[in-house]
Amino acid sequence: MPATEYQGSFLGRISIRRNQVIAMDGNHEQELEDLEHFQKHVSDRFSELLSPPPEDVHADALLSISWLRKLLDVFLCCDAEFKAILLMGRDPSQISKPPLDRLIPELLERAVKALDLCNAVTNGVESIRHCQRLAEIVVSALENKPIGDGQAKRAKKALTSLLSAMNLDDKEGTNTKTAERSWSFGRRGASKERAPVRSLSYQVAKNWSAAKQIQAMANNLVAPRGNEASGLASPVYIMSAVLVFVMWALVAAIPCQERNGLATHFPVPKQLSWAHSMIGLQDKIGDEWKKKEKKGMAGLLEEMQKLEKLGQSLIEFTDSYQYPGETEKVEEAAAQVAELAETCRRMEEGLVPLQMQIREVFHRIVRSRAEFLDVLDQESSATEGVVKQTKAFLM
């Protein structure tokens, strides 16, 4: 069943109880069923990202633009189902009791850090688009027949700029005019801060680190044990793991500032059935990170890897080219230019929709965080009201 279909079925079933107050003791079997469905959906979605169905001949390459878009769709679906379990038709007092009184604020703090990463990744996509434009100049210069000396020089200049842009040191940031960073939610550490959300176009500060941000999100990410494993602590942990993984994959794929020390894994217990595919993806991406040692700006995005490989080959061609050129080398270069043109086409078609999805994820995180804060505020107000009434009665 497609993701949207079983998501709709899942949310529809829970919406039947929208106006009911769910008592944990009286509806424990229903709770367990909802948790089981949620875990299965998470498992199925990540399984498709790791191993697409055999009949899918157009399966997307790992960490390609289209693959990242599917990953963001998975996040949005998981977020919707997670909120359905935790918030839909539920007594607010249930998410203010232990252990949720600790786990929910931790999740909301991770959400703030995820917003900052969305800002950084958005800037990274802009740097990728700059590389795409340089690659298009190369294609324009070299697809003419025959190739003149002037066209070869023009292509070489663009290729030099392209390879230079792809190998910037992380500490230089994604923009040479980096402005001081504005946090997504006003002052740091204020879990209930309701300051206006900043635009995704804001730059990050020179001392900001994507790797440290991911590490901070993974801190205290501990799977529930004992009785907590079958309660509401479980979906909170699952959603936290999904959030951290999605942000980690984005940072690994897309140019981001200061990725030195980016962990190749974060802890997810192997005995959890829903986590098998997520762990498999971590292994694959981590191996790519180690193998290519991508500590610079290029990242592991499939299309950027193609640009780098083709760019290095073509700059050798243009460096030694003299009209009319050797037939064999000219034909080899023509094939590489055609491949470069196809890569540019995929980037042209996919980068803007990817930016829009990152923006959608950003605003979804903002809304979800606000919804949880509203519920917590309602419970806090209700508790204060009871205390006041009790005091008045005793007086």
mmCIF file of C-alpha atoms in Angstrom:
data_model
loop_
_atom_site.group_PDB
_atom_site.id
_atom_site.type_symbol
_atom_site.label_atom_id
_atom_site.label_comp_id
_atom_site.label_asym_id
_atom_site.label_seq_id
_atom_site.Cartn_x
_atom_site.Cartn_y
_atom_site.Cartn_z
ATOM 1 C CA MET A 1 0.000 0.000 0.000
ATOM 2 C CA PRO A 2 1.433 3.443 -0.928
ATOM 3 C CA ALA A 3 2.606 5.643 1.942
ATOM 4 C CA THR A 4 -0.162 8.186 1.512
ATOM 5 C CA GLU A 5 -2.837 5.477 1.497
ATOM 6 C CA TYR A 6 -1.822 3.703 4.664
ATOM 7 C CA GLN A 7 -1.152 7.044 6.292
ATOM 8 C CA GLY A 8 -4.704 8.109 5.455
ATOM 9 C CA SER A 9 -6.077 4.836 6.783
ATOM 10 C CA PHE A 10 -4.038 5.180 9.962
ATOM 11 C CA LEU A 11 -5.077 8.794 10.603
ATOM 12 C CA GLY A 12 -8.684 7.997 9.742
ATOM 13 C CA ARG A 13 -8.863 5.259 12.336
ATOM 14 C CA ILE A 14 -7.469 7.513 15.031
ATOM 15 C CA SER A 15 -9.734 10.415 14.029
ATOM 16 C CA ILE A 16 -12.749 8.303 14.979
ATOM 17 C CA ARG A 17 -11.626 8.815 18.561
ATOM 18 C CA ARG A 18 -10.935 12.525 18.061
ATOM 19 C CA ASN A 19 -13.623 13.603 20.535
ATOM 20 C CA GLN A 20 -12.990 10.829 22.987
ATOM 21 C CA VAL A 21 -10.797 11.127 26.051
ATOM 22 C CA ILE A 22 -8.542 8.096 25.902
ATOM 23 C CA ALA A 23 -7.821 6.484 29.232
ATOM 24 C CA MET A 24 -4.515 4.642 29.133
ATOM 25 C CA ASP A 25 -5.705 1.780 31.312
ATOM 26 C CA GLY A 26 -9.056 1.266 29.609
ATOM 27 C CA ASN A 27 -7.760 1.418 26.049
ATOM 28 C CA HIS A 28 -4.356 -0.169 26.417
ATOM 29 C CA GLU A 29 -5.004 -2.672 23.637
ATOM 30 C CA GLN A 30 -5.965 0.117 21.243
ATOM 31 C CA GLU A 31 -2.818 2.019 22.230
ATOM 32 C CA LEU A 32 -0.680 -1.013 21.503
ATOM 33 C CA GLU A 33 -2.339 -1.478 18.121
ATOM 34 C CA ASP A 34 -1.711 2.170 17.154
ATOM 35 C CA LEU A 35 1.925 1.902 18.237
ATOM 36 C CA GLU A 36 2.351 -1.306 16.244
ATOM 37 C CA HIS A 37 0.928 0.298 13.102
ATOM 38 C CA PHE A 38 3.131 3.359 13.533
ATOM 39 C CA GLN A 39 6.252 1.237 13.920
ATOM 40 C CA LYS A 40 5.316 -0.827 10.862
ATOM 41 C CA HIS A 41 4.785 2.259 8.741
ATOM 42 C CA VAL A 42 8.158 3.681 9.804
ATOM 43 C CA SER A 43 9.812 0.345 9.013
ATOM 44 C CA ASP A 44 8.113 0.036 5.600
ATOM 45 C CA ARG A 45 9.020 3.556 4.534
ATOM 46 C CA PHE A 46 12.681 3.252 5.433
ATOM 47 C CA SER A 47 12.794 -0.204 3.837
ATOM 48 C CA GLU A 48 11.758 1.345 0.520
ATOM 49 C CA LEU A 49 14.457 3.988 0.889
ATOM 50 C CA LEU A 50 17.060 1.300 1.554
ATOM 51 C CA SER A 51 15.875 -1.340 -0.923
ATOM 52 C CA PRO A 52 13.331 -0.139 -3.504
ATOM 53 C CA PRO A 53 10.950 -2.789 -4.903
ATOM 54 C CA PRO A 54 12.613 -4.949 -7.610
ATOM 55 C CA GLU A 55 10.041 -3.871 -10.175
ATOM 56 C CA ASP A 56 11.052 -0.208 -9.755
ATOM 57 C CA VAL A 57 13.476 0.086 -12.678
ATOM 58 C CA HIS A 58 13.758 3.834 -12.085
ATOM 59 C CA ALA A 59 14.795 3.505 -8.450
ATOM 60 C CA ASP A 60 16.564 6.608 -7.182
ATOM 61 C CA ALA A 61 20.256 6.413 -6.299
ATOM 62 C CA LEU A 62 21.107 6.816 -2.619
ATOM 63 C CA LEU A 63 21.532 10.499 -1.687
ATOM 64 C CA SER A 64 20.380 11.725 -5.094
ATOM 65 C CA ILE A 65 18.079 14.749 -5.222
ATOM 66 C CA SER A 66 15.036 12.555 -5.899
ATOM 67 C CA TRP A 67 16.022 10.200 -3.043
ATOM 68 C CA LEU A 68 16.290 13.120 -0.616
ATOM 69 C CA ARG A 69 12.847 14.280 -1.668
ATOM 70 C CA LYS A 70 11.466 10.834 -0.839
ATOM 71 C CA LEU A 71 13.243 10.992 2.512
ATOM 72 C CA LEU A 72 11.551 14.306 3.312
ATOM 73 C CA ASP A 73 8.184 12.823 2.319
ATOM 74 C CA VAL A 74 8.846 10.008 4.787
ATOM 75 C CA PHE A 75 9.522 12.548 7.519
ATOM 76 C CA LEU A 76 6.303 14.454 6.817
ATOM 77 C CA CYS A 77 4.237 11.242 6.899
ATOM 78 C CA CYS A 78 5.864 10.062 10.135
ATOM 79 C CA ASP A 79 5.300 13.454 11.754
ATOM 80 C CA ALA A 80 1.587 13.429 10.882
ATOM 81 C CA GLU A 81 1.062 9.941 12.320
ATOM 82 C CA PHE A 82 3.155 10.719 15.389
ATOM 83 C CA LYS A 83 0.999 13.725 16.260
ATOM 84 C CA ALA A 84 -2.130 11.645 15.690
ATOM 85 C CA ILE A 85 -0.962 9.168 18.328
ATOM 86 C CA LEU A 86 0.221 11.746 20.845
ATOM 87 C CA LEU A 87 -2.328 14.539 20.435
ATOM 88 C CA MET A 88 -5.497 13.501 18.600
ATOM 89 C CA GLY A 89 -8.368 13.096 21.059
ATOM 90 C CA ARG A 90 -6.012 12.710 24.012
ATOM 91 C CA ASP A 91 -6.323 14.172 27.486
ATOM 92 C CA PRO A 92 -3.499 16.782 27.690
ATOM 93 C CA SER A 93 -2.597 15.551 31.164
ATOM 94 C CA GLN A 94 -1.304 12.292 29.651
ATOM 95 C CA ILE A 95 1.654 13.939 27.913
ATOM 96 C CA SER A 96 2.636 15.919 31.000
ATOM 97 C CA LYS A 97 3.224 12.808 33.114
ATOM 98 C CA PRO A 98 6.519 10.912 33.458
ATOM 99 C CA PRO A 99 8.361 9.982 31.307
ATOM 100 C CA LEU A 100 6.760 12.244 28.687
ATOM 101 C CA ASP A 101 7.251 15.309 30.892
ATOM 102 C CA ARG A 102 10.972 14.837 30.140
ATOM 103 C CA LEU A 103 10.877 13.283 26.655
ATOM 104 C CA ILE A 104 8.564 15.829 25.007
ATOM 105 C CA PRO A 105 10.699 18.885 25.985
ATOM 106 C CA GLU A 106 13.778 17.023 24.722
ATOM 107 C CA LEU A 107 12.023 16.402 21.402
ATOM 108 C CA LEU A 108 11.008 20.066 21.166
ATOM 109 C CA GLU A 109 14.618 21.123 21.766
ATOM 110 C CA ARG A 110 15.729 18.792 18.970
ATOM 111 C CA ALA A 111 13.131 20.467 16.787
ATOM 112 C CA VAL A 112 14.752 23.878 17.369
ATOM 113 C CA LYS A 113 18.122 22.478 16.311
ATOM 114 C CA ALA A 114 16.496 20.881 13.253
ATOM 115 C CA LEU A 115 15.179 24.292 12.209
ATOM 116 C CA ASP A 116 18.703 25.685 12.315
ATOM 117 C CA LEU A 117 19.894 22.781 10.180
ATOM 118 C CA CYS A 118 17.103 23.436 7.669
ATOM 119 C CA ASN A 119 18.440 26.994 7.365
ATOM 120 C CA ALA A 120 21.983 25.745 6.786
ATOM 121 C CA VAL A 121 20.878 23.095 4.274
ATOM 122 C CA THR A 122 18.841 25.669 2.358
ATOM 123 C CA ASN A 123 21.961 27.781 2.005
ATOM 124 C CA GLY A 124 23.798 24.645 0.895
ATOM 125 C CA VAL A 125 21.277 24.035 -1.879
ATOM 126 C CA GLU A 126 22.002 27.561 -3.125
ATOM 127 C CA SER A 127 25.705 26.691 -3.381
ATOM 128 C CA ILE A 128 24.753 23.557 -5.349
ATOM 129 C CA ARG A 129 22.710 25.674 -7.749
ATOM 130 C CA HIS A 130 25.784 27.872 -8.236
ATOM 131 C CA CYS A 131 27.796 24.761 -9.171
ATOM 132 C CA GLN A 132 25.023 23.712 -11.530
ATOM 133 C CA ARG A 133 25.205 27.062 -13.354
ATOM 134 C CA LEU A 134 28.983 26.692 -13.769
ATOM 135 C CA ALA A 135 28.496 23.175 -15.136
ATOM 136 C CA GLU A 136 25.922 24.507 -17.606
ATOM 137 C CA ILE A 137 28.523 26.977 -18.902
ATOM 138 C CA VAL A 138 30.853 24.031 -19.511
ATOM 139 C CA VAL A 139 28.140 22.178 -21.415
ATOM 140 C CA SER A 140 27.315 25.243 -23.482
ATOM 141 C CA ALA A 141 30.980 25.704 -24.444
ATOM 142 C CA LEU A 142 31.831 22.089 -25.227
ATOM 143 C CA GLU A 143 28.700 20.785 -26.919
ATOM 144 C CA ASN A 144 29.426 22.879 -30.023
ATOM 145 C CA LYS A 145 30.980 21.040 -32.950
ATOM 146 C CA PRO A 146 33.786 21.514 -33.691
ATOM 147 C CA ILE A 147 35.215 22.806 -30.417
ATOM 148 C CA GLY A 148 37.284 25.946 -30.915
ATOM 149 C CA ASP A 149 40.237 27.036 -28.782
ATOM 150 C CA GLY A 150 38.165 29.883 -27.336
ATOM 151 C CA GLN A 151 35.376 27.542 -26.319
ATOM 152 C CA ALA A 152 37.878 25.199 -24.653
ATOM 153 C CA LYS A 153 39.327 28.138 -22.675
ATOM 154 C CA ARG A 154 35.846 29.252 -21.633
ATOM 155 C CA ALA A 155 35.016 25.733 -20.472
ATOM 156 C CA LYS A 156 38.318 25.431 -18.595
ATOM 157 C CA LYS A 157 37.653 28.692 -16.731
ATOM 158 C CA ALA A 158 34.181 27.487 -15.676
ATOM 159 C CA LEU A 159 35.569 24.072 -14.690
ATOM 160 C CA THR A 160 38.267 25.671 -12.545
ATOM 161 C CA SER A 161 35.625 27.740 -10.753
ATOM 162 C CA LEU A 162 33.401 24.677 -10.378
ATOM 163 C CA LEU A 163 36.056 22.465 -8.799
ATOM 164 C CA SER A 164 37.199 25.318 -6.585
ATOM 165 C CA ALA A 165 33.628 25.913 -5.366
ATOM 166 C CA MET A 166 33.227 22.212 -4.600
ATOM 167 C CA ASN A 167 36.373 22.003 -2.505
ATOM 168 C CA LEU A 168 36.022 24.950 -0.165
ATOM 169 C CA ASP A 169 37.003 24.305 3.431
ATOM 170 C CA ASP A 170 34.006 23.839 5.727
ATOM 171 C CA LYS A 171 35.153 26.677 7.965
ATOM 172 C CA GLU A 172 34.731 29.124 5.086
ATOM 173 C CA GLY A 173 30.991 28.511 5.164
ATOM 174 C CA THR A 174 28.569 28.384 2.252
ATOM 175 C CA ASN A 175 28.818 32.063 1.474
ATOM 176 C CA THR A 176 31.817 34.369 1.575
ATOM 177 C CA LYS A 177 29.546 37.115 2.820
ATOM 178 C CA THR A 178 28.249 35.072 5.738
ATOM 179 C CA ALA A 179 26.168 37.201 8.056
ATOM 180 C CA GLU A 180 25.722 36.668 11.753
ATOM 181 C CA ARG A 181 23.220 33.918 12.324
ATOM 182 C CA SER A 182 19.721 34.543 13.647
ATOM 183 C CA TRP A 183 18.349 31.634 15.668
ATOM 184 C CA SER A 184 15.056 30.150 14.588
ATOM 185 C CA PHE A 185 13.384 30.712 17.935
ATOM 186 C CA GLY A 186 14.948 33.768 19.502
ATOM 187 C CA ARG A 187 17.256 33.094 22.434
ATOM 188 C CA ARG A 188 18.846 29.713 22.837
ATOM 189 C CA GLY A 189 17.591 27.199 25.353
ATOM 190 C CA ALA A 190 14.136 28.712 25.718
ATOM 191 C CA SER A 191 11.987 25.660 25.082
ATOM 192 C CA LYS A 192 8.767 27.664 25.145
ATOM 193 C CA GLU A 193 10.048 30.732 23.319
ATOM 194 C CA ARG A 194 7.474 31.955 20.799
ATOM 195 C CA ALA A 195 9.573 34.491 18.908
ATOM 196 C CA PRO A 196 8.780 34.847 15.195
ATOM 197 C CA VAL A 197 10.415 32.203 13.024
ATOM 198 C CA ARG A 198 13.206 33.543 10.854
ATOM 199 C CA SER A 199 13.287 33.167 7.097
ATOM 200 C CA LEU A 200 15.060 30.157 5.684
ATOM 201 C CA SER A 201 17.314 32.536 3.729
ATOM 202 C CA TYR A 202 19.197 33.597 6.880
ATOM 203 C CA GLN A 203 22.894 32.777 6.901
ATOM 204 C CA VAL A 204 24.713 30.993 9.694
ATOM 205 C CA ALA A 205 27.505 32.432 11.816
ATOM 206 C CA LYS A 206 31.135 31.635 11.087
ATOM 207 C CA ASN A 207 31.535 29.620 14.280
ATOM 208 C CA TRP A 208 28.391 27.524 13.750
ATOM 209 C CA SER A 209 28.889 23.773 13.228
ATOM 210 C CA ALA A 210 26.466 21.405 11.514
ATOM 211 C CA ALA A 211 28.340 18.419 12.971
ATOM 212 C CA LYS A 212 27.997 19.724 16.535
ATOM 213 C CA GLN A 213 24.328 20.474 15.917
ATOM 214 C CA ILE A 214 23.712 16.860 14.863
ATOM 215 C CA GLN A 215 25.683 15.622 17.859
ATOM 216 C CA ALA A 216 23.587 17.777 20.191
ATOM 217 C CA MET A 217 20.381 16.385 18.664
ATOM 218 C CA ALA A 218 21.592 12.815 19.240
ATOM 219 C CA ASN A 219 22.445 13.467 22.893
ATOM 220 C CA ASN A 220 20.052 11.759 25.331
ATOM 221 C CA LEU A 221 18.539 9.786 22.449
ATOM 222 C CA VAL A 222 17.932 6.634 24.486
ATOM 223 C CA ALA A 223 15.424 3.928 23.610
ATOM 224 C CA PRO A 224 12.719 3.366 26.264
ATOM 225 C CA ARG A 225 13.011 0.193 28.328
ATOM 226 C CA GLY A 226 10.716 -2.007 30.359
ATOM 227 C CA ASN A 227 7.105 -0.869 30.566
ATOM 228 C CA GLU A 228 7.979 2.411 28.834
ATOM 229 C CA ALA A 229 8.785 0.506 25.629
ATOM 230 C CA SER A 230 5.096 -0.337 25.158
ATOM 231 C CA GLY A 231 3.800 3.114 26.094
ATOM 232 C CA LEU A 232 3.817 6.587 24.596
ATOM 233 C CA ALA A 233 7.546 6.946 25.246
ATOM 234 C CA SER A 234 8.097 4.610 22.276
ATOM 235 C CA PRO A 235 6.641 6.839 19.501
ATOM 236 C CA VAL A 236 8.435 9.866 21.000
ATOM 237 C CA TYR A 237 11.726 7.996 20.717
ATOM 238 C CA ILE A 238 10.909 6.797 17.182
ATOM 239 C CA MET A 239 10.058 10.316 16.014
ATOM 240 C CA SER A 240 13.238 11.678 17.611
ATOM 241 C CA ALA A 241 15.293 9.035 15.800
ATOM 242 C CA VAL A 242 13.558 9.829 12.491
ATOM 243 C CA LEU A 243 14.188 13.566 12.970
ATOM 244 C CA VAL A 244 17.873 13.066 13.778
ATOM 245 C CA PHE A 245 18.382 10.643 10.875
ATOM 246 C CA VAL A 246 16.717 12.950 8.337
ATOM 247 C CA MET A 247 18.807 15.943 9.425
ATOM 248 C CA TRP A 248 21.982 13.806 9.502
ATOM 249 C CA ALA A 249 21.360 12.544 5.951
ATOM 250 C CA LEU A 250 20.687 16.074 4.679
ATOM 251 C CA VAL A 251 23.910 17.371 6.229
ATOM 252 C CA ALA A 252 25.903 14.452 4.793
ATOM 253 C CA ALA A 253 24.473 15.029 1.300
ATOM 254 C CA ILE A 254 24.282 18.802 0.993
ATOM 255 C CA PRO A 255 27.061 21.365 1.530
ATOM 256 C CA CYS A 256 26.893 22.590 5.109
ATOM 257 C CA GLN A 257 29.227 24.630 7.238
ATOM 258 C CA GLU A 258 31.674 22.811 9.530
ATOM 259 C CA ARG A 259 30.938 19.140 8.997
ATOM 260 C CA ASN A 260 34.311 17.943 10.289
ATOM 261 C CA GLY A 261 33.687 15.236 12.849
ATOM 262 C CA LEU A 262 30.210 14.445 11.542
ATOM 263 C CA ALA A 263 29.419 11.076 13.078
ATOM 264 C CA THR A 264 28.849 8.229 10.666
ATOM 265 C CA HIS A 265 26.308 6.718 13.079
ATOM 266 C CA PHE A 266 24.074 7.663 15.956
ATOM 267 C CA PRO A 267 22.809 5.058 18.397
ATOM 268 C CA VAL A 268 19.669 3.137 17.420
ATOM 269 C CA PRO A 269 19.357 -0.318 19.056
ATOM 270 C CA LYS A 270 19.568 -3.114 16.494
ATOM 271 C CA GLN A 271 16.973 -5.207 18.318
ATOM 272 C CA LEU A 272 14.203 -2.752 17.387
ATOM 273 C CA SER A 273 12.477 -4.219 14.331
ATOM 274 C CA TRP A 274 11.441 -0.851 12.870
ATOM 275 C CA ALA A 275 15.059 0.394 12.987
ATOM 276 C CA HIS A 276 16.693 -2.254 10.774
ATOM 277 C CA SER A 277 16.372 -0.272 7.540
ATOM 278 C CA MET A 278 17.375 2.992 9.206
ATOM 279 C CA ILE A 279 20.533 1.317 10.515
ATOM 280 C CA GLY A 280 21.178 -0.127 7.041
ATOM 281 C CA LEU A 281 20.962 3.358 5.547
ATOM 282 C CA GLN A 282 23.305 4.695 8.227
ATOM 283 C CA ASP A 283 25.832 2.010 7.303
ATOM 284 C CA LYS A 284 25.653 2.810 3.589
ATOM 285 C CA ILE A 285 25.885 6.574 4.015
ATOM 286 C CA GLY A 286 28.578 6.237 6.665
ATOM 287 C CA ASP A 287 30.650 4.035 4.351
ATOM 288 C CA GLU A 288 30.332 6.607 1.578
ATOM 289 C CA TRP A 289 31.395 9.370 3.946
ATOM 290 C CA LYS A 290 34.478 7.437 5.057
ATOM 291 C CA LYS A 291 35.351 6.291 1.555
ATOM 292 C CA LYS A 292 35.190 9.705 -0.051
ATOM 293 C CA GLU A 293 36.296 11.592 3.054
ATOM 294 C CA LYS A 294 34.020 14.418 2.100
ATOM 295 C CA LYS A 295 34.915 17.032 4.655
ATOM 296 C CA GLY A 296 34.650 19.845 2.163
ATOM 297 C CA MET A 297 31.668 21.629 0.723
ATOM 298 C CA ALA A 298 30.650 19.162 -1.984
ATOM 299 C CA GLY A 299 28.966 16.633 0.276
ATOM 300 C CA LEU A 300 27.710 13.232 -0.849
ATOM 301 C CA LEU A 301 24.852 14.360 -3.092
ATOM 302 C CA GLU A 302 24.834 11.973 -6.058
ATOM 303 C CA GLU A 303 24.605 14.768 -8.623
ATOM 304 C CA MET A 304 27.491 16.691 -7.049
ATOM 305 C CA GLN A 305 29.641 13.567 -7.142
ATOM 306 C CA LYS A 306 28.903 13.354 -10.870
ATOM 307 C CA LEU A 307 29.848 17.009 -11.386
ATOM 308 C CA GLU A 308 33.128 16.497 -9.561
ATOM 309 C CA LYS A 309 34.070 13.322 -11.448
ATOM 310 C CA LEU A 310 33.180 14.724 -14.868
ATOM 311 C CA GLY A 311 34.712 18.096 -14.047
ATOM 312 C CA GLN A 312 38.074 16.588 -13.160
ATOM 313 C CA SER A 313 38.148 14.617 -16.394
ATOM 314 C CA LEU A 314 37.047 17.489 -18.611
ATOM 315 C CA ILE A 315 39.522 19.962 -17.137
ATOM 316 C CA GLU A 316 42.320 17.606 -18.235
ATOM 317 C CA PHE A 317 40.789 17.597 -21.707
ATOM 318 C CA THR A 318 40.492 21.388 -21.957
ATOM 319 C CA ASP A 319 43.929 21.956 -20.450
ATOM 320 C CA SER A 320 45.680 20.180 -23.315
ATOM 321 C CA TYR A 321 43.169 20.871 -26.089
ATOM 322 C CA GLN A 322 44.276 22.391 -29.374
ATOM 323 C CA TYR A 323 41.993 22.692 -32.369
ATOM 324 C CA PRO A 324 40.926 20.388 -33.981
ATOM 325 C CA GLY A 325 41.885 17.920 -31.215
ATOM 326 C CA GLU A 326 42.454 14.179 -31.328
ATOM 327 C CA THR A 327 39.351 12.374 -32.591
ATOM 328 C CA GLU A 328 39.352 9.779 -29.819
ATOM 329 C CA LYS A 329 39.707 12.334 -27.042
ATOM 330 C CA VAL A 330 37.088 14.609 -28.607
ATOM 331 C CA GLU A 331 34.598 11.717 -28.784
ATOM 332 C CA GLU A 332 35.334 10.722 -25.179
ATOM 333 C CA ALA A 333 34.833 14.323 -24.058
ATOM 334 C CA ALA A 334 31.568 14.529 -26.020
ATOM 335 C CA ALA A 335 30.194 11.543 -24.085
ATOM 336 C CA GLN A 336 31.192 13.175 -20.798
ATOM 337 C CA VAL A 337 29.612 16.475 -21.822
ATOM 338 C CA ALA A 338 26.372 14.630 -22.634
ATOM 339 C CA GLU A 339 26.452 13.013 -19.181
ATOM 340 C CA LEU A 340 27.169 16.398 -17.607
ATOM 341 C CA ALA A 341 24.230 17.914 -19.495
ATOM 342 C CA GLU A 342 21.930 15.143 -18.210
ATOM 343 C CA THR A 343 23.118 15.712 -14.641
ATOM 344 C CA CYS A 344 22.473 19.450 -14.989
ATOM 345 C CA ARG A 345 18.984 18.680 -16.300
ATOM 346 C CA ARG A 346 18.188 16.541 -13.252
ATOM 347 C CA MET A 347 19.489 19.283 -10.983
ATOM 348 C CA GLU A 348 17.429 21.901 -12.799
ATOM 349 C CA GLU A 349 14.302 19.791 -12.364
ATOM 350 C CA GLY A 350 14.928 18.730 -8.787
ATOM 351 C CA LEU A 351 16.704 21.429 -6.793
ATOM 352 C CA VAL A 352 13.856 23.955 -6.611
ATOM 353 C CA PRO A 353 11.295 21.298 -5.533
ATOM 354 C CA LEU A 354 13.850 20.072 -2.981
ATOM 355 C CA GLN A 355 14.184 23.591 -1.584
ATOM 356 C CA MET A 356 10.416 23.835 -1.364
ATOM 357 C CA GLN A 357 10.258 20.532 0.521
ATOM 358 C CA ILE A 358 12.927 21.662 2.965
ATOM 359 C CA ARG A 359 10.835 24.786 3.535
ATOM 360 C CA GLU A 360 7.756 22.598 4.049
ATOM 361 C CA VAL A 361 9.643 20.463 6.584
ATOM 362 C CA PHE A 362 10.810 23.641 8.333
ATOM 363 C CA HIS A 363 7.268 24.972 8.699
ATOM 364 C CA ARG A 364 5.872 21.556 9.639
ATOM 365 C CA ILE A 365 8.402 21.348 12.485
ATOM 366 C CA VAL A 366 7.383 24.844 13.585
ATOM 367 C CA ARG A 367 3.678 23.925 13.589
ATOM 368 C CA SER A 368 4.182 20.597 15.338
ATOM 369 C CA ARG A 369 6.307 22.218 18.007
ATOM 370 C CA ALA A 370 3.682 24.920 18.539
ATOM 371 C CA GLU A 371 0.922 22.299 18.829
ATOM 372 C CA PHE A 372 2.791 20.471 21.584
ATOM 373 C CA LEU A 373 3.552 23.721 23.379
ATOM 374 C CA ASP A 374 -0.135 24.657 23.245
ATOM 375 C CA VAL A 375 -1.130 21.331 24.790
ATOM 376 C CA LEU A 376 1.498 21.693 27.494
ATOM 377 C CA ASP A 377 0.296 25.236 28.167
ATOM 378 C CA GLN A 378 -3.306 24.016 28.448
ATOM 379 C CA GLU A 379 -2.310 21.404 30.977
ATOM 380 C CA SER A 380 -0.207 23.914 32.895
ATOM 381 C CA SER A 381 -3.127 26.375 33.007
ATOM 382 C CA ALA A 382 -5.532 23.639 34.076
ATOM 383 C CA THR A 383 -3.190 22.555 36.866
ATOM 384 C CA GLU A 384 -2.791 26.137 38.071
ATOM 385 C CA GLY A 385 -6.583 26.526 38.084
ATOM 386 C CA VAL A 386 -7.028 23.417 40.211
ATOM 387 C CA VAL A 387 -4.398 24.658 42.664
ATOM 388 C CA LYS A 388 -6.116 28.030 42.976
ATOM 389 C CA GLN A 389 -9.510 26.408 43.541
ATOM 390 C CA THR A 390 -8.032 24.120 46.183
ATOM 391 C CA LYS A 391 -6.415 27.019 47.987
ATOM 392 C CA ALA A 392 -9.646 29.022 47.857
ATOM 393 C CA PHE A 393 -11.595 26.065 49.237
ATOM 394 C CA LEU A 394 -9.142 25.557 52.108
ATOM 395 C CA MET A 395 -9.266 29.222 53.033
#
